Short mmCIF file of C-alpha atoms and ligand atoms in Angstrom, two decimals:
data_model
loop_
_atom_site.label_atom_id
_atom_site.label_comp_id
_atom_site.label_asym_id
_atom_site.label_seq_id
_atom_site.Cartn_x
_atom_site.Cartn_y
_atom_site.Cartn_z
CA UNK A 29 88.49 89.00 64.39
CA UNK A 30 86.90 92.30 62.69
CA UNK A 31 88.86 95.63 62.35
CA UNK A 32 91.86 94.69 64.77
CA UNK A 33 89.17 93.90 67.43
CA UNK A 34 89.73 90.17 69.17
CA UNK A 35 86.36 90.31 70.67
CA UNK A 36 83.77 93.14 69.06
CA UNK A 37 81.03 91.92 70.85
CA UNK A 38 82.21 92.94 73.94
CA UNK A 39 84.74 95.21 73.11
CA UNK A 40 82.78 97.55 71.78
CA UNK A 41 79.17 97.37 73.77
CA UNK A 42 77.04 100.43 74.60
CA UNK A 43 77.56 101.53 78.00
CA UNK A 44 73.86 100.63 78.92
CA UNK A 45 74.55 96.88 77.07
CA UNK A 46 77.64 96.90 79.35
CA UNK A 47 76.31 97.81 82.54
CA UNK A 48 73.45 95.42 81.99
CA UNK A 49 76.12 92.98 81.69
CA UNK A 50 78.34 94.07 84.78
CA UNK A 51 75.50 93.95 87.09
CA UNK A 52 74.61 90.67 85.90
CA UNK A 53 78.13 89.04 86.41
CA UNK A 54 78.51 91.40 89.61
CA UNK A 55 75.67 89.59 91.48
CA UNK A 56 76.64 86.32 90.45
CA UNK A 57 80.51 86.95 91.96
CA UNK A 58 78.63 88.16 95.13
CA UNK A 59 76.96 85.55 95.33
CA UNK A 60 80.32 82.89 95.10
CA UNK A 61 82.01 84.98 97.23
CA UNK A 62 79.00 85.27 100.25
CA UNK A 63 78.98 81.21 99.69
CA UNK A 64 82.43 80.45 99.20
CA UNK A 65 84.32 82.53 101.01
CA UNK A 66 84.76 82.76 105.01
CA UNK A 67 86.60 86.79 104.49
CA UNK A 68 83.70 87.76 102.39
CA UNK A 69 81.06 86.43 104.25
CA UNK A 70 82.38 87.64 107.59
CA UNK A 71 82.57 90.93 106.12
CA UNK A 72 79.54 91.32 104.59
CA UNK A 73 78.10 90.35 107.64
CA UNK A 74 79.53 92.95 109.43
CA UNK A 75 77.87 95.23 107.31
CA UNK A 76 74.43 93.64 107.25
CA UNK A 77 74.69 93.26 103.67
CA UNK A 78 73.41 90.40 101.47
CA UNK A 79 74.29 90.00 98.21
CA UNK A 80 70.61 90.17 97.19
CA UNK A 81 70.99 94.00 98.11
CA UNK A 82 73.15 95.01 95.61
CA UNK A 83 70.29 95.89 92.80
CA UNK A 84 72.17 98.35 90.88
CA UNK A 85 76.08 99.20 89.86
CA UNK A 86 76.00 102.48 92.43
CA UNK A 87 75.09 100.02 95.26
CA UNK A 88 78.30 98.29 94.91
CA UNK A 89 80.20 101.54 96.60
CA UNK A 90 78.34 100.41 99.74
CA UNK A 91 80.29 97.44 99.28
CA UNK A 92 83.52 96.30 101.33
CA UNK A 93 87.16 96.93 100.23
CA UNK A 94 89.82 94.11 100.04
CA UNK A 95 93.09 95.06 100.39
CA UNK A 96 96.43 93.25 100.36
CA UNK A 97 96.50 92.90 103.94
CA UNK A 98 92.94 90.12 103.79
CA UNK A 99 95.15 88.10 101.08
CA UNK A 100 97.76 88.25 103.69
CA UNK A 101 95.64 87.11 106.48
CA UNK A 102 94.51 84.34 104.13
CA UNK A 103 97.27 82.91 103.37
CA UNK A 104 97.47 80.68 100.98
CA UNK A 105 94.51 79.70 99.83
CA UNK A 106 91.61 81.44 102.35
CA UNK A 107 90.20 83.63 99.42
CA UNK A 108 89.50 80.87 96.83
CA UNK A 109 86.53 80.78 96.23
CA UNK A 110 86.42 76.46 94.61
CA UNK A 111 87.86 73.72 96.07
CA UNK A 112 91.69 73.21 95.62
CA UNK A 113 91.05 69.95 92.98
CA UNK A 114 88.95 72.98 90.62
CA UNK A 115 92.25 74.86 90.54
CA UNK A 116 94.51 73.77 87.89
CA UNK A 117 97.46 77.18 88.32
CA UNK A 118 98.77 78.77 91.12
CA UNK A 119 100.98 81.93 90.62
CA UNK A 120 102.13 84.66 93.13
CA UNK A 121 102.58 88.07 93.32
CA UNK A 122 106.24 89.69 93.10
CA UNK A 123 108.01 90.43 96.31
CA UNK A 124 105.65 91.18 98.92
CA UNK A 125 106.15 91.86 102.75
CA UNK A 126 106.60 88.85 104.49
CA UNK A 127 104.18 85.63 102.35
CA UNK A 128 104.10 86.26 98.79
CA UNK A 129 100.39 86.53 97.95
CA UNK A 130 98.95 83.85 95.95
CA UNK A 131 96.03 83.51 92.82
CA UNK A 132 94.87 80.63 91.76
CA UNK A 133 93.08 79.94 87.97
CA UNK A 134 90.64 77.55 87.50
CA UNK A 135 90.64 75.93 83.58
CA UNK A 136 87.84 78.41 82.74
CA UNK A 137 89.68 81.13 84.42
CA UNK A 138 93.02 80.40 82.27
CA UNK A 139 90.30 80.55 79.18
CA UNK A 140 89.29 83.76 80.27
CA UNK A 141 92.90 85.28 80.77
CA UNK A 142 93.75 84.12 77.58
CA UNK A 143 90.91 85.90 75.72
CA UNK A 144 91.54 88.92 77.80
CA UNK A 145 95.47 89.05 76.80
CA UNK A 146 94.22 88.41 73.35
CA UNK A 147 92.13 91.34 72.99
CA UNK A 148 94.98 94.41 74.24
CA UNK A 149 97.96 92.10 72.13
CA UNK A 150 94.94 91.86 68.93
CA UNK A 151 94.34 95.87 69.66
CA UNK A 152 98.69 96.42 69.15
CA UNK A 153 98.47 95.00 66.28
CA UNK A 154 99.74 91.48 66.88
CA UNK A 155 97.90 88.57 64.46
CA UNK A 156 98.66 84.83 63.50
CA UNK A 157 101.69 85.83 61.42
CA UNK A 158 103.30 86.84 64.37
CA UNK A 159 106.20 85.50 65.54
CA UNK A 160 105.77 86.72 69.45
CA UNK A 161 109.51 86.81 71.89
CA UNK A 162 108.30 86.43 75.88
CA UNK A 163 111.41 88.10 77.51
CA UNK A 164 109.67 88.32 80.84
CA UNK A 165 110.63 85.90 83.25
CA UNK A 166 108.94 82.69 83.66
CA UNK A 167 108.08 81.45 86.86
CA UNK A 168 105.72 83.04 89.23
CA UNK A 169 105.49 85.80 87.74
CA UNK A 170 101.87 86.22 85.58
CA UNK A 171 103.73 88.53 82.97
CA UNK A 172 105.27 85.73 81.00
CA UNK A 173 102.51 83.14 81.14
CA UNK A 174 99.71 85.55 80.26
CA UNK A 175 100.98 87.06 77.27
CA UNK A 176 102.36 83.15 75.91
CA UNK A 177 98.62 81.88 76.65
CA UNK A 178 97.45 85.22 74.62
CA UNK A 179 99.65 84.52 71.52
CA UNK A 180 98.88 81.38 71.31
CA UNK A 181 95.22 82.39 71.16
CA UNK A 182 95.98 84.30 68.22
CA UNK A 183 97.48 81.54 66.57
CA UNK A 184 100.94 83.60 66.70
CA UNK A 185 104.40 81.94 67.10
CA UNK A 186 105.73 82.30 70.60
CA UNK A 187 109.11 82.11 71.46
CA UNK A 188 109.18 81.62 75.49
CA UNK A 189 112.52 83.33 75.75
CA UNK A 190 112.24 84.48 79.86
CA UNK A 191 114.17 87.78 80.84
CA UNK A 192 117.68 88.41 80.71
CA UNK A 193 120.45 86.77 78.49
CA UNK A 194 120.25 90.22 76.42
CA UNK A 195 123.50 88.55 73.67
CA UNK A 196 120.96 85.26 73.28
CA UNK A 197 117.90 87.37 72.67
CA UNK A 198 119.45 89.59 70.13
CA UNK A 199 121.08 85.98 68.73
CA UNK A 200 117.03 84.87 68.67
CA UNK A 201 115.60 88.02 67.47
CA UNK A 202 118.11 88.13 64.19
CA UNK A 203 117.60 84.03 63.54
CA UNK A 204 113.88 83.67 63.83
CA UNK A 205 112.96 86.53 62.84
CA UNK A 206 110.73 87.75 65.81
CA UNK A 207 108.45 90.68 64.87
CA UNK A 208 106.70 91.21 68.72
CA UNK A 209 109.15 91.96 72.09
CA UNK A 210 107.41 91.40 75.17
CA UNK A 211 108.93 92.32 78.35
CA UNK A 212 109.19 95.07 80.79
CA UNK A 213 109.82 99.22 79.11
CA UNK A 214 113.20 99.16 81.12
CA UNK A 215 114.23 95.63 79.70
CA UNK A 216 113.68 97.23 76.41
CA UNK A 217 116.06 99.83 76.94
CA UNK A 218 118.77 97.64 77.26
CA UNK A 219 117.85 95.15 74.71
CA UNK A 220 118.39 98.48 72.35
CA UNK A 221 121.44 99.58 74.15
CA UNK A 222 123.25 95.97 73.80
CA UNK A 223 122.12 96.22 69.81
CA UNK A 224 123.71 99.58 69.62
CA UNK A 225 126.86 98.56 70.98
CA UNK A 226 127.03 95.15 68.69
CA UNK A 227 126.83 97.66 66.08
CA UNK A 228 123.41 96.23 64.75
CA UNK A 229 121.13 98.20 62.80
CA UNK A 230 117.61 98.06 64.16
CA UNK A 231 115.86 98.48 60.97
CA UNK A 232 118.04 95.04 59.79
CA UNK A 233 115.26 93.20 62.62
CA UNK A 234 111.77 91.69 61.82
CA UNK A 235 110.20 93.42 64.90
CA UNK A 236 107.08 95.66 64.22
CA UNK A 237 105.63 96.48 67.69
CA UNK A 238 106.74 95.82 71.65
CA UNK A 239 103.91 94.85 73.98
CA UNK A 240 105.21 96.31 77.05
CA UNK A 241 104.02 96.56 80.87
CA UNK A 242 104.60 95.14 84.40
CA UNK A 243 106.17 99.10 86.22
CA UNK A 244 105.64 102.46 85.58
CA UNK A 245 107.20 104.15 82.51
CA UNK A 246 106.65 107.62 81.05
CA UNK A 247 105.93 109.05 77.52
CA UNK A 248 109.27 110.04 76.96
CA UNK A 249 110.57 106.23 77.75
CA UNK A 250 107.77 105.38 75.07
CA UNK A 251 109.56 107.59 72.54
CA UNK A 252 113.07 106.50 73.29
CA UNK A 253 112.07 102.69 72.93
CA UNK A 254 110.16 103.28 69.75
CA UNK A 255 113.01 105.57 68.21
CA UNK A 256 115.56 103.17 69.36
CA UNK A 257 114.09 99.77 68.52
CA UNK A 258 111.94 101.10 64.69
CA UNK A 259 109.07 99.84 66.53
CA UNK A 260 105.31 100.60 68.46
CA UNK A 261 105.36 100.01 71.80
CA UNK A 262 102.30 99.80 73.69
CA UNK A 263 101.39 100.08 77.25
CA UNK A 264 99.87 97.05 79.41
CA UNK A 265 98.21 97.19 82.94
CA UNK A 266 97.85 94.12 84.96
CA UNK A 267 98.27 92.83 88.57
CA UNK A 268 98.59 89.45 89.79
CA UNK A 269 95.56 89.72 92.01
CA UNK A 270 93.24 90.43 89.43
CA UNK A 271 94.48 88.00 87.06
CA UNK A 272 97.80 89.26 85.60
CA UNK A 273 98.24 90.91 82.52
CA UNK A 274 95.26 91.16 80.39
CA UNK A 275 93.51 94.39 82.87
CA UNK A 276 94.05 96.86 80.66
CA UNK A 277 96.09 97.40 77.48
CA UNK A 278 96.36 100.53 74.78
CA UNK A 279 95.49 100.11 71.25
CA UNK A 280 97.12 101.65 68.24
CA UNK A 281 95.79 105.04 68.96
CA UNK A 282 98.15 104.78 72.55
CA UNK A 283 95.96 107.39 74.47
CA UNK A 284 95.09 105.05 77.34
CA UNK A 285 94.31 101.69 78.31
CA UNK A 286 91.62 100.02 77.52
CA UNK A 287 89.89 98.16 80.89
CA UNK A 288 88.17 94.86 80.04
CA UNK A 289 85.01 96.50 81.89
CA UNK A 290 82.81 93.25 81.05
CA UNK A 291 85.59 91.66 83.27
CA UNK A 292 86.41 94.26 85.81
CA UNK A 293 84.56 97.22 87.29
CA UNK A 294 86.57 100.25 87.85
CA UNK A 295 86.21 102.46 90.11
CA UNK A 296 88.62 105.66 91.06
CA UNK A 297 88.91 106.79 94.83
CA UNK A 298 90.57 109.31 96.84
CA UNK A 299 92.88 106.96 98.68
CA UNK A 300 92.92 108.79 102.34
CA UNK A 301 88.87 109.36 102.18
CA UNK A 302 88.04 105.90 100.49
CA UNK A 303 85.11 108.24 99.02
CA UNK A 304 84.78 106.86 95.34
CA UNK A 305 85.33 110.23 93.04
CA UNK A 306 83.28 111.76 89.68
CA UNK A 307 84.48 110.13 86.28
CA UNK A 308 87.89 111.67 84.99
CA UNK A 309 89.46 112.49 88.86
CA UNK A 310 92.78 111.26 89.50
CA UNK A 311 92.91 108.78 92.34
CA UNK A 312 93.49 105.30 93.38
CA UNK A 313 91.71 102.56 90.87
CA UNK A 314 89.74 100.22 92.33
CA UNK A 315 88.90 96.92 90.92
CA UNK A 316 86.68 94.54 91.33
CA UNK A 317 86.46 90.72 89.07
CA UNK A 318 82.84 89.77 87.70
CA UNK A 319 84.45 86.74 85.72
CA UNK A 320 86.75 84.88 87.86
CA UNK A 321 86.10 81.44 89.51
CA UNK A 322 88.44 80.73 91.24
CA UNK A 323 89.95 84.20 92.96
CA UNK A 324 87.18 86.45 92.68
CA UNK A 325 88.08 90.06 94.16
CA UNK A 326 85.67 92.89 95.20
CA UNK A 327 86.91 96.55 95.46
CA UNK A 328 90.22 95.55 95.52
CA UNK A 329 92.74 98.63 96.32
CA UNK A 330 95.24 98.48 93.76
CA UNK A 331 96.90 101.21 95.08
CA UNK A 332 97.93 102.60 91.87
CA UNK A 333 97.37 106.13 91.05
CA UNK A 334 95.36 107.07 87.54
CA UNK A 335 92.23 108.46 86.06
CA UNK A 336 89.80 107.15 84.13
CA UNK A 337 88.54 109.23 80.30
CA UNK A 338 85.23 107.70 79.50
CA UNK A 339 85.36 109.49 76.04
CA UNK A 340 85.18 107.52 72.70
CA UNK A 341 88.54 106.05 70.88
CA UNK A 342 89.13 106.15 67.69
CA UNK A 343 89.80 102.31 66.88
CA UNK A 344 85.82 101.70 67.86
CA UNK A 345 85.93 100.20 71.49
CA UNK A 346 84.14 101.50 73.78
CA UNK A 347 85.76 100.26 76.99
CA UNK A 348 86.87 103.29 79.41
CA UNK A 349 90.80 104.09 79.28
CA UNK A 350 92.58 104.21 82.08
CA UNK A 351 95.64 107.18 81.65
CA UNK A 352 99.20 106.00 82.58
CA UNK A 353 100.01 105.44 86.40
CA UNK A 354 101.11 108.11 88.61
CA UNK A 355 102.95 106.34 91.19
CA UNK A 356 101.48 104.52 94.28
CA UNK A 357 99.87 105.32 96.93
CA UNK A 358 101.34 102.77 99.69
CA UNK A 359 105.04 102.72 99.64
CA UNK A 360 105.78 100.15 97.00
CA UNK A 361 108.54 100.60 94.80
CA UNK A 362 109.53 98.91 91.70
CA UNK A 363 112.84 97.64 91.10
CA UNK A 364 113.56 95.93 88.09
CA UNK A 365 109.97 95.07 87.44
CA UNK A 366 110.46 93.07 91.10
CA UNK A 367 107.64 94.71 93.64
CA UNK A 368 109.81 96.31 96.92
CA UNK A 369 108.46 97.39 99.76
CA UNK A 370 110.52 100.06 102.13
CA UNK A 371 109.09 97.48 105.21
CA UNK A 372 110.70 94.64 103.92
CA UNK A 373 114.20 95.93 104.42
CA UNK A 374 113.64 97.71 107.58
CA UNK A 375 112.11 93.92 108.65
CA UNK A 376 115.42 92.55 107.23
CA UNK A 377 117.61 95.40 109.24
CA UNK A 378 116.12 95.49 112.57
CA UNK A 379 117.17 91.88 112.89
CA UNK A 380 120.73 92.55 111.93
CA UNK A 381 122.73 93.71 115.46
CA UNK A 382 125.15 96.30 114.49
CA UNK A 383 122.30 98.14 112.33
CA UNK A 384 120.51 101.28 113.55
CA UNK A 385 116.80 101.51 112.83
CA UNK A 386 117.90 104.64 110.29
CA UNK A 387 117.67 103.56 106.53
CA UNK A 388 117.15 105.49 103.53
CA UNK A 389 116.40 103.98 100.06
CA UNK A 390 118.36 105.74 97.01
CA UNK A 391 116.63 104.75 93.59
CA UNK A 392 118.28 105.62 90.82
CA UNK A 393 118.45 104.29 87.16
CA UNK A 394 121.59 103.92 85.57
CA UNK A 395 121.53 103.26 81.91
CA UNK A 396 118.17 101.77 81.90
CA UNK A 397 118.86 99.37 84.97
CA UNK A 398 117.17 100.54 88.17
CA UNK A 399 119.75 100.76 90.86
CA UNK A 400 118.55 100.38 94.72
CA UNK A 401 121.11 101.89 97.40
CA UNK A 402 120.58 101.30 100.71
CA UNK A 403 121.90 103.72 103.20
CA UNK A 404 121.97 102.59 106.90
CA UNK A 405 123.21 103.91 109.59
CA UNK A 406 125.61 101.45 111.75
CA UNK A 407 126.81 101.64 115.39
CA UNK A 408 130.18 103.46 116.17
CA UNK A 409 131.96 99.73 116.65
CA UNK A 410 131.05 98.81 113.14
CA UNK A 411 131.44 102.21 111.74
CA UNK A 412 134.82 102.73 112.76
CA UNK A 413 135.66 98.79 112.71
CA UNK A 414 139.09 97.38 110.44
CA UNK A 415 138.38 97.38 106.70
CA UNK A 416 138.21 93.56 106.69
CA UNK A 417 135.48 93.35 109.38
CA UNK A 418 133.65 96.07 108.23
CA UNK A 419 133.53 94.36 104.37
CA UNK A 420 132.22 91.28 105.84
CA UNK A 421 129.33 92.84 107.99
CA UNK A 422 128.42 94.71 104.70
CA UNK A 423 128.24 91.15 102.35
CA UNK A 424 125.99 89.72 105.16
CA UNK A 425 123.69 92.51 105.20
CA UNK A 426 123.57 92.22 101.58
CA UNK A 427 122.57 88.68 101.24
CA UNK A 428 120.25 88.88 103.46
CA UNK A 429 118.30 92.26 101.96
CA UNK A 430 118.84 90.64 98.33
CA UNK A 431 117.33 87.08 99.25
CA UNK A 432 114.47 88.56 100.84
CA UNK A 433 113.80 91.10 97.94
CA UNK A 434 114.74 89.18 94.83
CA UNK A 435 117.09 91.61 93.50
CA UNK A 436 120.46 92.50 93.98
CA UNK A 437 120.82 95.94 96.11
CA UNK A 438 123.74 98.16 96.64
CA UNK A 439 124.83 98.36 100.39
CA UNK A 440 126.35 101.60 102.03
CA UNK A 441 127.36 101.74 105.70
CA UNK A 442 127.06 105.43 106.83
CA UNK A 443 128.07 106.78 110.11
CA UNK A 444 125.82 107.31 112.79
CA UNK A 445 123.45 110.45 112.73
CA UNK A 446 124.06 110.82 109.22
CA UNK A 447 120.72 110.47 108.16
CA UNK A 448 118.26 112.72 108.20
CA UNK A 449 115.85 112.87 111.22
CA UNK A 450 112.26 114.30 110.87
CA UNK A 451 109.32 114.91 113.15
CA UNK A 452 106.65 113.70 111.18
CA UNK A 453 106.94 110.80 108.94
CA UNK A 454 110.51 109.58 107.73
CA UNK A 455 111.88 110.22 104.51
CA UNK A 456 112.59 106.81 103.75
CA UNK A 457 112.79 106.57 99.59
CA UNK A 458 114.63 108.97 97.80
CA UNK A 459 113.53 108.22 94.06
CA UNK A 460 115.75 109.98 91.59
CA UNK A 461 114.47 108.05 88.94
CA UNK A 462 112.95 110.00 86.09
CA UNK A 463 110.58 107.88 84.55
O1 LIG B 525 103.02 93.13 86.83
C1 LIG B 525 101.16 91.98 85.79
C2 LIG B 525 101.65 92.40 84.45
C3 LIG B 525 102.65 91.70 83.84
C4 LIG B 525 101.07 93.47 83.78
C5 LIG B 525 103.09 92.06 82.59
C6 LIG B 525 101.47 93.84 82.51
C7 LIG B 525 102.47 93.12 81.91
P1 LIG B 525 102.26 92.14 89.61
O2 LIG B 525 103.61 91.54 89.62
O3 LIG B 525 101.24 91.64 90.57
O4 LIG B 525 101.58 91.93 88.18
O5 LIG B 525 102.43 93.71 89.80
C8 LIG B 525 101.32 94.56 89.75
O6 LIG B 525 102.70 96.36 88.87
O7 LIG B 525 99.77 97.11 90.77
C9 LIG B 525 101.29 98.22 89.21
O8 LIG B 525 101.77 98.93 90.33
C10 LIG B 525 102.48 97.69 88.41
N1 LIG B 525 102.17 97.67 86.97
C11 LIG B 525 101.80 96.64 86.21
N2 LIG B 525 101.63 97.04 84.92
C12 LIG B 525 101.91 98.37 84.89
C13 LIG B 525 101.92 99.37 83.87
C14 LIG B 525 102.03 92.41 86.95
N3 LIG B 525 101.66 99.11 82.60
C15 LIG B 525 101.73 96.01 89.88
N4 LIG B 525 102.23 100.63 84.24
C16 LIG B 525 100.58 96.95 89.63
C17 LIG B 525 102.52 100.94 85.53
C18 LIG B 525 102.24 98.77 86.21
N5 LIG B 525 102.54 100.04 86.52
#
C-alpha cells in the first residue's frame, strides 16, 4: 500500500493505460457471455452482432442493455455465465418484485470483490490497525459480507456485528474499542441518537471514520453523522448485480466516488431516450463488469440517477467520480436500506377482497427511521364495519404487505374516494423524506 492507495497500479492509470485495459477485459467478457450465456447470445443475435465487432470502447454503445427484468426472466441461475460446481456464493438482491434476483461469485470473483472493497475502505482511511464493526445485516444482503471480506484484506480486525441491537453495539463499540462503523447513513443516525440519550460522550469512543452506503443520503446527513459521531464518514456505491459494495467509494477528499473503471465501464444515459450522454450530464449510470466470472453484466440499467466528473482528485487516483445519487428512475424506494417497489404492494392488495385498487405510499422519516404508510382505500362494508372487524382486516393486510416487503409498514384504512384520482399517471409515492 503507497499513499493511502490499496492498489496504485490500477488506481491511478492514465486514461489511455486504462482504456487499453477496459477494452481488453471488455472483449474477453463478450466473449464468456456470447459462449456462456443463452440471454446474451440470443440477444446479440438479434442484433447481428459478434463479439469480434466490438473493436473499440465507443462500439460498446451499439451494444444491448440488460435490465432487471432479463435477471427476472432468468431466474435463478440463467445468466451465469460457469457451471453451478465453479460457483462457490450465492447472494440476492433486497426486496424485489416477485423472485428476488440472484448473483453468484466464483472463488476468483470473491478475490476480486475483496480487492475492490479494499481499495474505497484503504482510500477512507481504514489500515491493519483497524478494528472494523459490520452493523449491516448479514444474510443475503452483499453489504455485510463485502465490506468483512475487505477488512480482512487489510489485515484489520472485524467485528461481524449485523444491524440492529443499537444497546449491544454501543456495549461493543465502548469494550473493544472499534475505530470503523459500517452500516447504512440512517443506521448511523440512530446509533448517535441512542449514545446521546445514554448520556455517552462521543469523543470517550475509539471510532475515527464510518464507511457508509447501501440508500441515498444527502450532504447535510453527512454533516449531522460526522458532527454527531466525532468521526469521517464516507460515501459507498454498490449494487448486488454488479457485485455488491466495492462499485464505487469516496476517498478522504469526499467529492465523489471513485468507480473501479478497470472493473466496470460507466456509462451515463438519458433514461427515456436510452441515448448514452457527453461526460459530466446527469442521467441514469450504466454499468457494465469486465472482471466477473461468474455473473458478468453488460450495460446494465442501474436505474440510479448521477453524473459522472472526469476531473483529477486530489489524493492521486485517477478513476472517474461518480457525484451522489439523485433518486431513481423506476419507482424503487428505499426503506430502511430494504429495496421497495410501489408494484409489490399493489400485487399484495389486489389480492386482498375488501381492498380497492387505490393506494398511496406516505414516506416519511421519523427520527432517523424511515417510516412507510400505506393508505388504501377499502369498500364501504369494511369502511364502515365494527371496530373489532375492521382491526382485524387491517393486521391481515399488514402481515401480508410486511412479509412480502421485509419491513414492517404502517397500515391506514381510508374511506372510499379519498384518494386522489388523476388522468395521467397515479400519484402513487408521496416521499416527504428530506434526505
Ligand atoms: O446496497 C450494495 C451496497 C451495500 C453498497 C453496502 C454499499 C454499501 P443492493 O441491495 O442490490 O446492493 O441495492 C442497490 O441501492 O442501485 C442504489 O439505488 C442503492 N444504493 C447503494 N449504495 C448507495 C449509495 C447494495 N451509496 C441499490 N447511495 C442501488 C445511494 C445507494 N444509493
Amino acid at each position: 500500500m503507497q499513499n493511502n492507495i490499496w492498489d496504485p497500479h490500477h488506481e491511478c492509470m492514465s486514461r489511455e493505460e486504462l482504456e487499453q485495459l477496459q477494452l481488453e477485459r471488455l472483449q474477453a467478457t463478450l466473449n464468456r457471455v456470447y459462449k456462456n450465456v443463452t440471454c446474451y447470445r440470443t440477444k446479440f443475435n438479434e442484433l447481428g452482432i459478434v463479439p469480434e465487432d466490438i473493436t473499440s470502447l465507443d462500439d460498446l454503445s451499439n451494444l444491448p442493455f440488460t435490465t432487471k427484468d432479463d435477471l427476472r426472466i432468468n431466474y435463478p441461475y440463467g445468466m451465469f455465465a460457469v457451471p453451478l460446481r465453479e460457483i462457490v456464493r450465492i447472494h440476492s438482491s433486497s426486496g424485489t418484485t416477485g423472485k428476488p434476483t440472484v448473483v453468484g461469485y466464483t472463488k476468483n470473483d470473491l478475490k476480486t470483490w475483496s480487492n475492490l472493497v479494499a481499495r474505497f475502505m484503504t482510500a477512507a482511511g481504514v489500515t491493519h490497525d483497524d478494528v472494523v464493526q459490520i452493523a449491516f445485516g448479514y444474510g443475503m444482503f452483499t453489504g455485510a459480507f463485502g465490506l468483512h471480506y475487505g477488512s480482512e484484506t487489510i489485515g484489520a480486525a472485524v467485528i461481524p456485528m449485523s444491524g440492529g441491537n443499537t444497546d449491544k453495539q454501543i456495549m461493543i463499540m465502548q469494550d473493544y474499542k472499534s475505530t470503523a462503523l459500517v452500516c447504512t447513513p440512517s443506521y448511523a443516525i440512530t446509533i448517535a441518537e441512542q449514545l446521546e440519550k445514554q448520556g455517552i460522550d462521543p469523543k470517550s469512543l475509539s471510532l475515527k471514520v464510518g464507511l457508509f452506503g447501501g440508500e441515498p443520503w444527502s450532504e447535510a446527513m453527512r454533516k449531522e453523522i460526522e458532527s454527531r459521531l466525532g468521526i469521517c464518514a464516507t460515501d459507498n456505491y454498490g449494487l448486488s448485480e454488479m457485485i455488491g459494495p466495492g462499485v464505487a467509494g469516496e476517498c478522504r477528499h469526499k467529492c465523489g466516488m471513485h468507480i473501479s473503471e478497470d472493473a466496470f465501464i460507466a456509462e451515463i444515459i438519458d433514461p427515456e431516450t436510452c441515448q448514452v450522454l457527453p461526460p459530466g450530464s446527469v442521467g441514469e449510470l450504466v454499468l457494465t463488469s469486465i472482471c466477473k466470472e461468474a455473473f458478468p453484466m453488460i450495460r446494465y440499467r442501474t436505474r440510479d440517477i448521477t453524473s459522472l466528473d472526469y476531473s483529477t482528485c486530489e489524493c492521486g487516483r485517477t478513476m472517474v467520480r461518480m457525484k451522489k445519487t439523485m433518486g431513481r428512475s423506476d419507482d424503487m424506494l428505499i426503506i430502511k436500506g430494504v429495496n421497495v417497489f410501489p408494484s409489490q404492494i399493489e400485487e399484495v392488495l389486489v389480492a386482498i377482497e375488501g381492498c380497492e385498487p387505490h393506494y398511496q405510499l406516505v414516506v416519511d422519516r421519523k427520527g432517523s427511521l424511515d417510516v412507510l404508510e400505506v393508505c388504501i382505500e377499502v369498500t364501504e362494508n369494511i369502511f364502515f364495519d365494527e371496530m373489532k372487524r375492521q382491526r382485524a382486516f387491517l393486521e391481515t393486510v399488514k402481515k401480508k404487505i410486511d412479509s412480502v416487503l421485509g419491513v414492517g409498514v404502517v397500515v391506514k384504512l381510508v374511506e372510499p374516494n379519498s384518494i386522489p384520482r388523476h388522468e395521467g399517471k397515479a400519484e402513487r409515492v408521496i416521499d416527504k423524506r428530506k434526505i
